[in-house]
Short mmCIF file of N, CA and C in Angstrom, two decimals:
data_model
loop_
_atom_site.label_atom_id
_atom_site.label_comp_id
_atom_site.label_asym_id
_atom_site.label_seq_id
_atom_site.Cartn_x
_atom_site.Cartn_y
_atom_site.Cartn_z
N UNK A 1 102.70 105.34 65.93
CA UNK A 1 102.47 105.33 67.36
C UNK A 1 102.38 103.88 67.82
N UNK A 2 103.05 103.48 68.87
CA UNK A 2 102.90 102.05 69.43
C UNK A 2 101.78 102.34 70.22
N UNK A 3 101.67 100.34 70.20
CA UNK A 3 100.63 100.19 71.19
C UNK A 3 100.28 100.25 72.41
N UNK A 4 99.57 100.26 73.09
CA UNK A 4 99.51 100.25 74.29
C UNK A 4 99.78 98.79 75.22
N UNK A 5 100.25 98.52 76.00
CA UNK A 5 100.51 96.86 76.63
C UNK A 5 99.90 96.81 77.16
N UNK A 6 98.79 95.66 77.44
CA UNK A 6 97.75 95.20 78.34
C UNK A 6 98.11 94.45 78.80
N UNK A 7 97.92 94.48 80.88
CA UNK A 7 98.40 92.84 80.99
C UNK A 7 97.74 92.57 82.16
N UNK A 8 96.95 91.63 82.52
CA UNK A 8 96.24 91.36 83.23
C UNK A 8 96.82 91.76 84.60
N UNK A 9 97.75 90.68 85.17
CA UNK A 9 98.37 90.79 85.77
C UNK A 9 98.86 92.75 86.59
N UNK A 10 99.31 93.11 85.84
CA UNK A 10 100.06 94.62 85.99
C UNK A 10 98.59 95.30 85.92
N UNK A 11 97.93 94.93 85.54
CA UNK A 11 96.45 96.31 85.77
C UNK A 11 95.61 95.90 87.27
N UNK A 12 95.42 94.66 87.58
CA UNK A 12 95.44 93.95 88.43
C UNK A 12 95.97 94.59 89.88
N UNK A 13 97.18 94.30 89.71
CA UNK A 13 97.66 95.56 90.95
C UNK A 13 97.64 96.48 90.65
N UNK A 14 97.47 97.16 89.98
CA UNK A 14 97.58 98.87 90.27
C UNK A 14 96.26 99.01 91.31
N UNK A 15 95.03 98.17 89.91
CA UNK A 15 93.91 98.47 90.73
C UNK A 15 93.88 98.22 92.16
N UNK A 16 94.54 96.67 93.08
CA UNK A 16 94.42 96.71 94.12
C UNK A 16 95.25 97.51 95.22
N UNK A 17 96.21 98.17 94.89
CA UNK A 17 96.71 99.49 94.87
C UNK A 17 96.20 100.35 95.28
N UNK A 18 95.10 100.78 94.49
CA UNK A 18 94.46 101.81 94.57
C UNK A 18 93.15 101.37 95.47
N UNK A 19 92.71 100.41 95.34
CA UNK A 19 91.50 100.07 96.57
C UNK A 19 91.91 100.02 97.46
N UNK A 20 93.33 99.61 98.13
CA UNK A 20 93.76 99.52 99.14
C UNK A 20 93.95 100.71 99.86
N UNK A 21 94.59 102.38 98.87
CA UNK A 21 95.01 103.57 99.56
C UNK A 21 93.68 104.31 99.53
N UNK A 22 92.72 103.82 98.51
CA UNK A 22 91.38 104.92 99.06
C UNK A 22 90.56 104.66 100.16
N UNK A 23 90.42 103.25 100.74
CA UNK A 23 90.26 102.36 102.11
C UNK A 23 90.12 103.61 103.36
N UNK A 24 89.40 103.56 103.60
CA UNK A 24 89.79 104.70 104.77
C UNK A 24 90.56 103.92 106.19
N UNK A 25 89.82 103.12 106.57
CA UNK A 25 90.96 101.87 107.29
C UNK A 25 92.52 101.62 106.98
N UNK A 26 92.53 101.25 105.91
CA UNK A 26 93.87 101.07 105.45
C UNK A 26 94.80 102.52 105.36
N UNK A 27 94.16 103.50 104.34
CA UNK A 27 95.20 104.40 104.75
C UNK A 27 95.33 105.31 105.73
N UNK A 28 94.38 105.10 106.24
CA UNK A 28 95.01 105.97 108.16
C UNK A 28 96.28 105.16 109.15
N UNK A 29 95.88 103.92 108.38
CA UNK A 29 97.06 103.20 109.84
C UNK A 29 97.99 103.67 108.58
N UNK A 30 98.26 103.80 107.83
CA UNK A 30 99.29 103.63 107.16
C UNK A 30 99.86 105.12 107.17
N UNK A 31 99.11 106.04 107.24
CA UNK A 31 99.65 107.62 106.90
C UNK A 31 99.73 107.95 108.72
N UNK A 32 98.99 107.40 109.62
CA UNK A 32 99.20 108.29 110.88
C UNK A 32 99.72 107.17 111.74
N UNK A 33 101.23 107.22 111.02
CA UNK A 33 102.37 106.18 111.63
C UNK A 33 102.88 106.75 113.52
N UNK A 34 102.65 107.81 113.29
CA UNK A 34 103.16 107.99 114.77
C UNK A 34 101.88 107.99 115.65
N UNK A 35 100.75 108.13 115.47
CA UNK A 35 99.67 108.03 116.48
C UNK A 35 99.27 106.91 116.88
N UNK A 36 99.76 106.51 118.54
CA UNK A 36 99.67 105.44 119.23
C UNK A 36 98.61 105.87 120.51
N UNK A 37 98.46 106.70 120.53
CA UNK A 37 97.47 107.16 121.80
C UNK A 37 96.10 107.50 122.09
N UNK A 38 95.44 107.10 120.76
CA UNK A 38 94.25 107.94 120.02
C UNK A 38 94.13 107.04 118.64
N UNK A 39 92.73 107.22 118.80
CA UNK A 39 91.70 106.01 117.73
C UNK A 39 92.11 106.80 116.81
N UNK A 40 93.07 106.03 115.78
CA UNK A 40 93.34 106.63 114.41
C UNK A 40 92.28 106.57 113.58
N UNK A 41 91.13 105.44 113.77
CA UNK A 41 90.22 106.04 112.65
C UNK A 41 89.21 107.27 113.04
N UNK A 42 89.34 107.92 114.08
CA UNK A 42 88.71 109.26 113.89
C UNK A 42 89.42 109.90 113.63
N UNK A 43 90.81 109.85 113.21
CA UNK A 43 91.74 110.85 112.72
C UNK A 43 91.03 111.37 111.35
N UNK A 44 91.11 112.63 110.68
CA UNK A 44 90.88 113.06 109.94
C UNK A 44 90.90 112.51 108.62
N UNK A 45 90.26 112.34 107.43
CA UNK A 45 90.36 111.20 106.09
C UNK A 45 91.89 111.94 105.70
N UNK A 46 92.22 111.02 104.96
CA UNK A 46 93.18 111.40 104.23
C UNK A 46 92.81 112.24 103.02
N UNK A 47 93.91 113.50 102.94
CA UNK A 47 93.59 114.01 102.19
C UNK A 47 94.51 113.59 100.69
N UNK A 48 93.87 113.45 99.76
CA UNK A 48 94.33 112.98 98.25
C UNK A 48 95.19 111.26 99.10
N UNK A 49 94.60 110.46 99.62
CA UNK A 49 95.82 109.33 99.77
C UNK A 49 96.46 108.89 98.69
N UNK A 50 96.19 108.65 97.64
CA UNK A 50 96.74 108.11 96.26
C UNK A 50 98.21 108.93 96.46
N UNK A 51 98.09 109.89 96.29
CA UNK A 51 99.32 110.73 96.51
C UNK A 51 100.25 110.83 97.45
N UNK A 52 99.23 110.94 98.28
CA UNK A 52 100.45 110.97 99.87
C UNK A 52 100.87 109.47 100.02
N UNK A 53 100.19 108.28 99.35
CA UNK A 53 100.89 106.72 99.78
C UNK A 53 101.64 106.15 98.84
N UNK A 54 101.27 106.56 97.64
CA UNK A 54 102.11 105.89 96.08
C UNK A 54 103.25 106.03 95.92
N UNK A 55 104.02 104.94 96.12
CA UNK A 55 105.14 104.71 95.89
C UNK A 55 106.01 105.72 97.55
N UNK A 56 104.75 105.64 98.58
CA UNK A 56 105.96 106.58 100.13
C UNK A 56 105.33 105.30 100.59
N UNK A 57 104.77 104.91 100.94
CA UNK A 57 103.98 104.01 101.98
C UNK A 57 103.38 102.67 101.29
N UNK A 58 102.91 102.21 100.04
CA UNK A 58 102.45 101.57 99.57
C UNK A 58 103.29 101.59 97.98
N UNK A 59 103.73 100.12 97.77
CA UNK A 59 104.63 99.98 96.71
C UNK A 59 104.01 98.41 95.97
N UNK A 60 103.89 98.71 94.49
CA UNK A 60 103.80 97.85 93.74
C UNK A 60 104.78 96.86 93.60
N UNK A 61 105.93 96.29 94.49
CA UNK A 61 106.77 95.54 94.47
C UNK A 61 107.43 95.70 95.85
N UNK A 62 108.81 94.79 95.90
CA UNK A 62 109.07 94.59 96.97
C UNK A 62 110.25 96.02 97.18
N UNK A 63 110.37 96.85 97.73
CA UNK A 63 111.04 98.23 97.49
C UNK A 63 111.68 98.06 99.17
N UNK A 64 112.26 97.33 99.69
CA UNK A 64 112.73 96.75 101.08
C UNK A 64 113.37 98.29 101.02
N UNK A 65 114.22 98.66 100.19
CA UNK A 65 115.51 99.47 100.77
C UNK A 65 114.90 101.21 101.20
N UNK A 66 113.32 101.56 100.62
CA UNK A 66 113.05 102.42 100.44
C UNK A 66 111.99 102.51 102.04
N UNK A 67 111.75 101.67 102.25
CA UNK A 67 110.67 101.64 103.54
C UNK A 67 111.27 101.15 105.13
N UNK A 68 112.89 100.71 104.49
CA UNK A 68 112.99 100.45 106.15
C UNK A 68 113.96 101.96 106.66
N UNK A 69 113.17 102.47 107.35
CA UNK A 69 113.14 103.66 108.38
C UNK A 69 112.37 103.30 109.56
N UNK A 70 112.82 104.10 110.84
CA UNK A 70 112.43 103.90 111.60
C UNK A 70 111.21 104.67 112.10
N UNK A 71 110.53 103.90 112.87
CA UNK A 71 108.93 104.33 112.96
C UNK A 71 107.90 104.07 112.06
N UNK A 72 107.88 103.57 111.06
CA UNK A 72 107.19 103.34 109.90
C UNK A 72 106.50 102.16 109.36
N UNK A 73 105.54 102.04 108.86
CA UNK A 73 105.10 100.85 108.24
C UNK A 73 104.65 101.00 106.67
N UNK A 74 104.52 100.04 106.15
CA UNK A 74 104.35 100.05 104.52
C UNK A 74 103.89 98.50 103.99
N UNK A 75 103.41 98.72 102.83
CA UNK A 75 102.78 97.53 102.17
C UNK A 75 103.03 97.20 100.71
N UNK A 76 103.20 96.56 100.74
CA UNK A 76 103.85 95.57 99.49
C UNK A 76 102.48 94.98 98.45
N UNK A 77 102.68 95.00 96.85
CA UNK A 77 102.02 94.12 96.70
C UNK A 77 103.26 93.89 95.12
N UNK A 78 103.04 92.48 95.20
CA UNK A 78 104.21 91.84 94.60
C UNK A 78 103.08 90.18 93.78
N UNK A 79 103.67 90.30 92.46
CA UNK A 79 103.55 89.18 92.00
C UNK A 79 104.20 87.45 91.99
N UNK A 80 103.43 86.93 92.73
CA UNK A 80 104.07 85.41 92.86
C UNK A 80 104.82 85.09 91.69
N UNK A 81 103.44 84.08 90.86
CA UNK A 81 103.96 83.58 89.39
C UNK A 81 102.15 83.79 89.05
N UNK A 82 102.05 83.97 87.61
CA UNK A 82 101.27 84.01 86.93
C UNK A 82 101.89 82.64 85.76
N UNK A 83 100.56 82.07 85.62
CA UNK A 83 100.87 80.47 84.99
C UNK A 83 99.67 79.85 84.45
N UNK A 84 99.55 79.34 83.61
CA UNK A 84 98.43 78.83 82.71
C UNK A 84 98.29 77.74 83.77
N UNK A 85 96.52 77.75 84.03
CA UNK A 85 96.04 77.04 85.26
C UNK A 85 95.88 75.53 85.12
N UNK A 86 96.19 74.79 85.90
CA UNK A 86 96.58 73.06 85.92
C UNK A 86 96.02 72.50 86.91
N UNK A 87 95.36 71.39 86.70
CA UNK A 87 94.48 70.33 87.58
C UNK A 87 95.74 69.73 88.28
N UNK A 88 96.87 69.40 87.47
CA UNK A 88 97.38 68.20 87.99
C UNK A 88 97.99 67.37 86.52
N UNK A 89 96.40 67.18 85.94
CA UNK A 89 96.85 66.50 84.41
C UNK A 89 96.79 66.75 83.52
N UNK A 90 96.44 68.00 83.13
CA UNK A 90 96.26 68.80 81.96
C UNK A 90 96.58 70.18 82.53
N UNK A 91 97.05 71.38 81.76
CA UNK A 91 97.25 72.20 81.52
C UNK A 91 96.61 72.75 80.73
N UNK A 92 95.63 74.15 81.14
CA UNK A 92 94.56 74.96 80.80
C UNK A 92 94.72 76.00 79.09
N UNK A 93 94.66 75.76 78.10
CA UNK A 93 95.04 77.39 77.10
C UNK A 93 94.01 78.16 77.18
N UNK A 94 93.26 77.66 77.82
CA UNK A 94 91.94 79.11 78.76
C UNK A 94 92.46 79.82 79.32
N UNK A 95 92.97 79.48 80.60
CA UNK A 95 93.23 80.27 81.66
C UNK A 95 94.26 80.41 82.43
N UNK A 96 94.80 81.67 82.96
CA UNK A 96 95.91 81.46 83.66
C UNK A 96 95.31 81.34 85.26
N UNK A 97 96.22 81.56 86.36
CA UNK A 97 96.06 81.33 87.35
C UNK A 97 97.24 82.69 88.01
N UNK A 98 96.97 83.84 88.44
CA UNK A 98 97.81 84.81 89.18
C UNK A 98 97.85 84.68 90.47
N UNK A 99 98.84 84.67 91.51
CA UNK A 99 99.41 84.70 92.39
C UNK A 99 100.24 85.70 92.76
N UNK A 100 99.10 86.51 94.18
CA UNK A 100 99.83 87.64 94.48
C UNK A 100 99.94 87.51 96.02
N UNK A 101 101.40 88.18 96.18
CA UNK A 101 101.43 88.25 97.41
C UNK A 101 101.49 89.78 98.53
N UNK A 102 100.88 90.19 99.52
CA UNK A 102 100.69 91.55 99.65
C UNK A 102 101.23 91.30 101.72
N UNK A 103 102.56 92.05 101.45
CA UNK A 103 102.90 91.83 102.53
C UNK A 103 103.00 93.66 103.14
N UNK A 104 102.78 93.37 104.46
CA UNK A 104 102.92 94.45 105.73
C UNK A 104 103.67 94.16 106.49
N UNK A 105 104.66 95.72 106.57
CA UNK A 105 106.30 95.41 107.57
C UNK A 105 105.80 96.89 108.10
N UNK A 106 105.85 96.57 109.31
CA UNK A 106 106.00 97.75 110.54
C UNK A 106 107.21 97.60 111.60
N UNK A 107 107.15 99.04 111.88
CA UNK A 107 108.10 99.25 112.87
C UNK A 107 107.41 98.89 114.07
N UNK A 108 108.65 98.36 114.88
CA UNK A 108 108.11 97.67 116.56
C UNK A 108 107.15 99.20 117.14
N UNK A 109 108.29 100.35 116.65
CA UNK A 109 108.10 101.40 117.59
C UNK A 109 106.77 102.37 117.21
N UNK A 110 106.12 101.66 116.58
CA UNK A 110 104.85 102.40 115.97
C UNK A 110 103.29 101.20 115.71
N UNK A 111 103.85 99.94 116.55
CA UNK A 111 102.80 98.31 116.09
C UNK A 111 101.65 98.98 116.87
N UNK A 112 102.14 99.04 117.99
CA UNK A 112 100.86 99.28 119.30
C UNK A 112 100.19 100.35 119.64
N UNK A 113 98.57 99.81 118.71
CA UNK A 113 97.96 100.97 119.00
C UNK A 113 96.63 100.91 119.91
N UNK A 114 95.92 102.14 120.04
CA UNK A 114 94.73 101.57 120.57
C UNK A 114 93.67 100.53 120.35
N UNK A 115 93.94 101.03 119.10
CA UNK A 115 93.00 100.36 118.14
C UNK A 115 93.67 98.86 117.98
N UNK A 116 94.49 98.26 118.57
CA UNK A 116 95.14 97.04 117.98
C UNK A 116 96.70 97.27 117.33
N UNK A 117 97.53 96.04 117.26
CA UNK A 117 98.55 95.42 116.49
C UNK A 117 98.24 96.29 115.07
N UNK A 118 99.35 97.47 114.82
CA UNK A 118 98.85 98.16 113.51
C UNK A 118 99.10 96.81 111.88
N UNK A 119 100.03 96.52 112.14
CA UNK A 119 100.40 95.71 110.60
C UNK A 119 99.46 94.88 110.88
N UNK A 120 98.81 93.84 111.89
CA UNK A 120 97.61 93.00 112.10
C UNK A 120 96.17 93.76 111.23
N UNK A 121 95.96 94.82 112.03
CA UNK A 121 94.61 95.40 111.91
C UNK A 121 95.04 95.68 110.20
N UNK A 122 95.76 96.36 109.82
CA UNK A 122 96.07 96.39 107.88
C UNK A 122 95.85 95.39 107.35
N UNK A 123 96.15 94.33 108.04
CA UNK A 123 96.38 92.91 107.04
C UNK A 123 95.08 92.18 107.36
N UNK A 124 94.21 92.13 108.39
CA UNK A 124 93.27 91.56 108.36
C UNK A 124 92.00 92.44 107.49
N UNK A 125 92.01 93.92 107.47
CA UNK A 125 91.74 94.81 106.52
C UNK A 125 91.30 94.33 104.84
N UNK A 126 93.18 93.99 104.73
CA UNK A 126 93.38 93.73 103.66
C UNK A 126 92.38 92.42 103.06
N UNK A 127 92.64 91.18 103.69
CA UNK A 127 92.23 89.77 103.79
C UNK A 127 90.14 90.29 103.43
N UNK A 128 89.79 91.36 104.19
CA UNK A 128 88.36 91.39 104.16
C UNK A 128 87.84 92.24 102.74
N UNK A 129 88.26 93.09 102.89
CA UNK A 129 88.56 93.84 100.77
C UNK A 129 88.70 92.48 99.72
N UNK A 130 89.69 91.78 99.98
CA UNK A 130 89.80 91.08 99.03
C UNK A 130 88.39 90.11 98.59
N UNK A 131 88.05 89.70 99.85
CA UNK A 131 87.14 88.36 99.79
C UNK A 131 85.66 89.11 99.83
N UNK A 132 85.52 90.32 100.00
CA UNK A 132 84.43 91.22 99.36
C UNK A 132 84.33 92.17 98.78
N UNK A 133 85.29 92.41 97.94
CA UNK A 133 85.29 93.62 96.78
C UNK A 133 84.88 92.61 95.20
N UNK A 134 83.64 93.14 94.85
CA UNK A 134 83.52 92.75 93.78
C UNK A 134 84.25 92.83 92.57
N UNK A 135 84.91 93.49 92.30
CA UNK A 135 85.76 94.44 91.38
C UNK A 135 87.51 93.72 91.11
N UNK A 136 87.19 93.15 92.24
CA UNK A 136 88.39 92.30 92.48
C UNK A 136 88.51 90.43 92.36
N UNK A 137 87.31 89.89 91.73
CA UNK A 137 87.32 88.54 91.75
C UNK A 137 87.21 88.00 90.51
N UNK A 138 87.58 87.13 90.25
CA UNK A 138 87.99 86.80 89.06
C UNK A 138 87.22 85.23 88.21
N UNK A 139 87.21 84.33 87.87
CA UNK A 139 86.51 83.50 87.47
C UNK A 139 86.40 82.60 88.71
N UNK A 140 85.41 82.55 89.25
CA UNK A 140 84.74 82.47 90.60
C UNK A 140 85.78 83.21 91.65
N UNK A 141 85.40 83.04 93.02
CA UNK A 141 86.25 83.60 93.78
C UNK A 141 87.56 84.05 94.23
N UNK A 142 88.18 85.22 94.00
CA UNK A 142 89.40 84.48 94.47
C UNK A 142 90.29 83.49 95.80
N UNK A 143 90.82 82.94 95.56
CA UNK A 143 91.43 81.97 97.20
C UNK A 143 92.52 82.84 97.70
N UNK A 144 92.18 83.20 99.41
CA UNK A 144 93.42 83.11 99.79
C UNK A 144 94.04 81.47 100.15
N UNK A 145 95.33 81.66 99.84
CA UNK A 145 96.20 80.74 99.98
C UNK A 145 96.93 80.71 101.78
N UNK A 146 97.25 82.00 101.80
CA UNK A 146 97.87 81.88 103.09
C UNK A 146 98.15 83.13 103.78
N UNK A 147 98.15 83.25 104.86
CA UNK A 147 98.67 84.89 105.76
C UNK A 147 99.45 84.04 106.76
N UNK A 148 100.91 84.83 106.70
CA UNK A 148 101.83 84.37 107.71
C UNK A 148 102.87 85.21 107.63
N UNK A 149 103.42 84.92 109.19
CA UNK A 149 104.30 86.09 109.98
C UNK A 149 105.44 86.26 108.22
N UNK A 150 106.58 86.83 108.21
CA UNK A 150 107.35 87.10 107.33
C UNK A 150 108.25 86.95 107.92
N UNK A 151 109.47 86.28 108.05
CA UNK A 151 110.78 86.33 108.57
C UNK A 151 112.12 86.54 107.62
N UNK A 152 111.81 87.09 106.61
CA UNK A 152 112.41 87.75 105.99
C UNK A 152 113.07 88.96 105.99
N UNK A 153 112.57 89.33 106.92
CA UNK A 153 112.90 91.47 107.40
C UNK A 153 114.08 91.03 107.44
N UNK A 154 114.90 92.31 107.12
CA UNK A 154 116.26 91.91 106.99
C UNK A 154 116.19 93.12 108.50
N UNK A 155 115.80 93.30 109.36
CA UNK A 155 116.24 94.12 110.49
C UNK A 155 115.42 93.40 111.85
N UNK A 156 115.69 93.34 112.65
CA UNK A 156 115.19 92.89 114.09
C UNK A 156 114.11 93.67 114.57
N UNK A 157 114.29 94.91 114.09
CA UNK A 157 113.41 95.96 114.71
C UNK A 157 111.83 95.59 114.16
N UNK A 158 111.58 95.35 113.04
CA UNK A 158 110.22 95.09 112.07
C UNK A 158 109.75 93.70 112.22
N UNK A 159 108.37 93.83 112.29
CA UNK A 159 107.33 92.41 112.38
C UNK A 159 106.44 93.00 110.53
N UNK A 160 106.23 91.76 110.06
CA UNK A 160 105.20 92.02 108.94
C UNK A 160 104.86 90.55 109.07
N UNK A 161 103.45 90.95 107.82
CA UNK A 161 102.69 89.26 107.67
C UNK A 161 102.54 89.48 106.08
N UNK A 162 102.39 88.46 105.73
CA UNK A 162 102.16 88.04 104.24
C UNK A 162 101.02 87.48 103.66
N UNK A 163 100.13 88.06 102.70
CA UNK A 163 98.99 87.25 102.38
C UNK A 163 98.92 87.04 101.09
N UNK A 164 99.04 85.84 100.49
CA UNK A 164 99.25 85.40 99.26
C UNK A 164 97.63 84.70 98.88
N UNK A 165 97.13 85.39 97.65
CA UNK A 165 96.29 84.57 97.11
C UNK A 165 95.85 84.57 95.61
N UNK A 166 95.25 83.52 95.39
CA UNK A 166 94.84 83.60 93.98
C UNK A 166 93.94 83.75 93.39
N UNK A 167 93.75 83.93 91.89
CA UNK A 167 92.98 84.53 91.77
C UNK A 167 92.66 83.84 89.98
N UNK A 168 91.90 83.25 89.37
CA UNK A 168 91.93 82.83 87.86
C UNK A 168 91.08 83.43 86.90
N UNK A 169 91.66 83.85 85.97
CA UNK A 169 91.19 84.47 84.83
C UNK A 169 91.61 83.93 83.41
N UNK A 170 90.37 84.80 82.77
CA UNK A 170 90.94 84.14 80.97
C UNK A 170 91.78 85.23 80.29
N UNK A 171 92.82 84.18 79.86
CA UNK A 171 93.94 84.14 79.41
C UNK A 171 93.90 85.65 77.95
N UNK A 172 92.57 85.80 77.92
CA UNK A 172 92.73 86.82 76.79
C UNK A 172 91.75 88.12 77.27
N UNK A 173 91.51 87.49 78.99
CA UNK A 173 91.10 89.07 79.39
C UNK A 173 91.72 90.52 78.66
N UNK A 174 93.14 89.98 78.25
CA UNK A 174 93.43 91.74 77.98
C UNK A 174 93.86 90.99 76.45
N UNK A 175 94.11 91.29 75.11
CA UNK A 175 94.99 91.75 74.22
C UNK A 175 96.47 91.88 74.13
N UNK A 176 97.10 90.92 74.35
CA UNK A 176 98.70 90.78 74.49
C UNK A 176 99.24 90.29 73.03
N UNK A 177 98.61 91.03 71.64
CA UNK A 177 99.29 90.96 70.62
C UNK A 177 100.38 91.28 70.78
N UNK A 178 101.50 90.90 70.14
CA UNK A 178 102.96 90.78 69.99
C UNK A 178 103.08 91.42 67.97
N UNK A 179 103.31 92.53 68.00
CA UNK A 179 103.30 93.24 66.56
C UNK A 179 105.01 93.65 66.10
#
């Protein structure tokens, strides 16, 4: 029987993945894409979100071809570079340094809600989970690096923002024997 692969990185997102779709904030704007008229967070919880968002609405990578439809929004979480961490003049065999980036693309025809700019209100969401979920920080805090518009959409119709940050850990958090 082989082993199992541990990797910091890849367990890393799943988990923020999954904090992100059990969120009750996060997955209402994300599942009650057509309600513009009415406070989506008294909309009803989601029922099972893990299910109804994994891999329809919320994707462990960049899955462009699968989310642009119209009316819709979705969230990305995608790995920068993961890299053994550097001052400048030395280079760390402690620790690496992961870099993730977690972007939100909405449709024009579904942004404006009562409640606010939907991909805004997700992403500032997002930005507040990160910088207070314990579960999620790594050898001291993690940094965001940056949140900014995305001009990448390959369609006119979609606005998203991007929030890239980091995060440092030791290098043997997980078991990456090579057998």
């Amino acid at each position: 029987m082989g082993s199992i692969i541990k990797n910091f990185s890849s367990n890393y997102m799943t988990k923020l993945a999954t904090i992100f779709m059990l969120d009750k904030q996060v997955n209402k704007f994300l599942y009650y894409n057509n309600i513009l008229d009415e406070d989506i967070l008294s909309q009803p919880d989601v029922k099972n979100p893990i299910s109804a968002l994994n891999e329809n609405k919320v994707f462990v990578d960049r899955k462009i071809d699968k989310i642009i439809k119209e009316g819709d929004i979705t969230l990305f979480i995608n790995v920068k570079s993961d890299a053994p961490y550097s001052d400048g003049a030395r280079v760390s065999s402690l620790y690496n340094v992961l870099t993730i980036e977690i972007g939100v693309i909405c449709h024009k025809s579904c942004r404006k809600t009562i409640n606010g700019i939907r991909e805004l209100v997700v992403t500032d969401r997002i930005r507040q989970i990160l910088t207070k979920t314990p579960e999620l920080q790594g050898i001291g805090d993690l940094t965001i690096k940056s949140c900014s518009p995305m001009y990448s959409i390959p369609y006119y119709d979609y606005n998203g923002y991007s929030t890239q940050f980091e995060i440092i850990y030791w290098k043997d958090a997980y078991n990456n024997e090579i057998s």
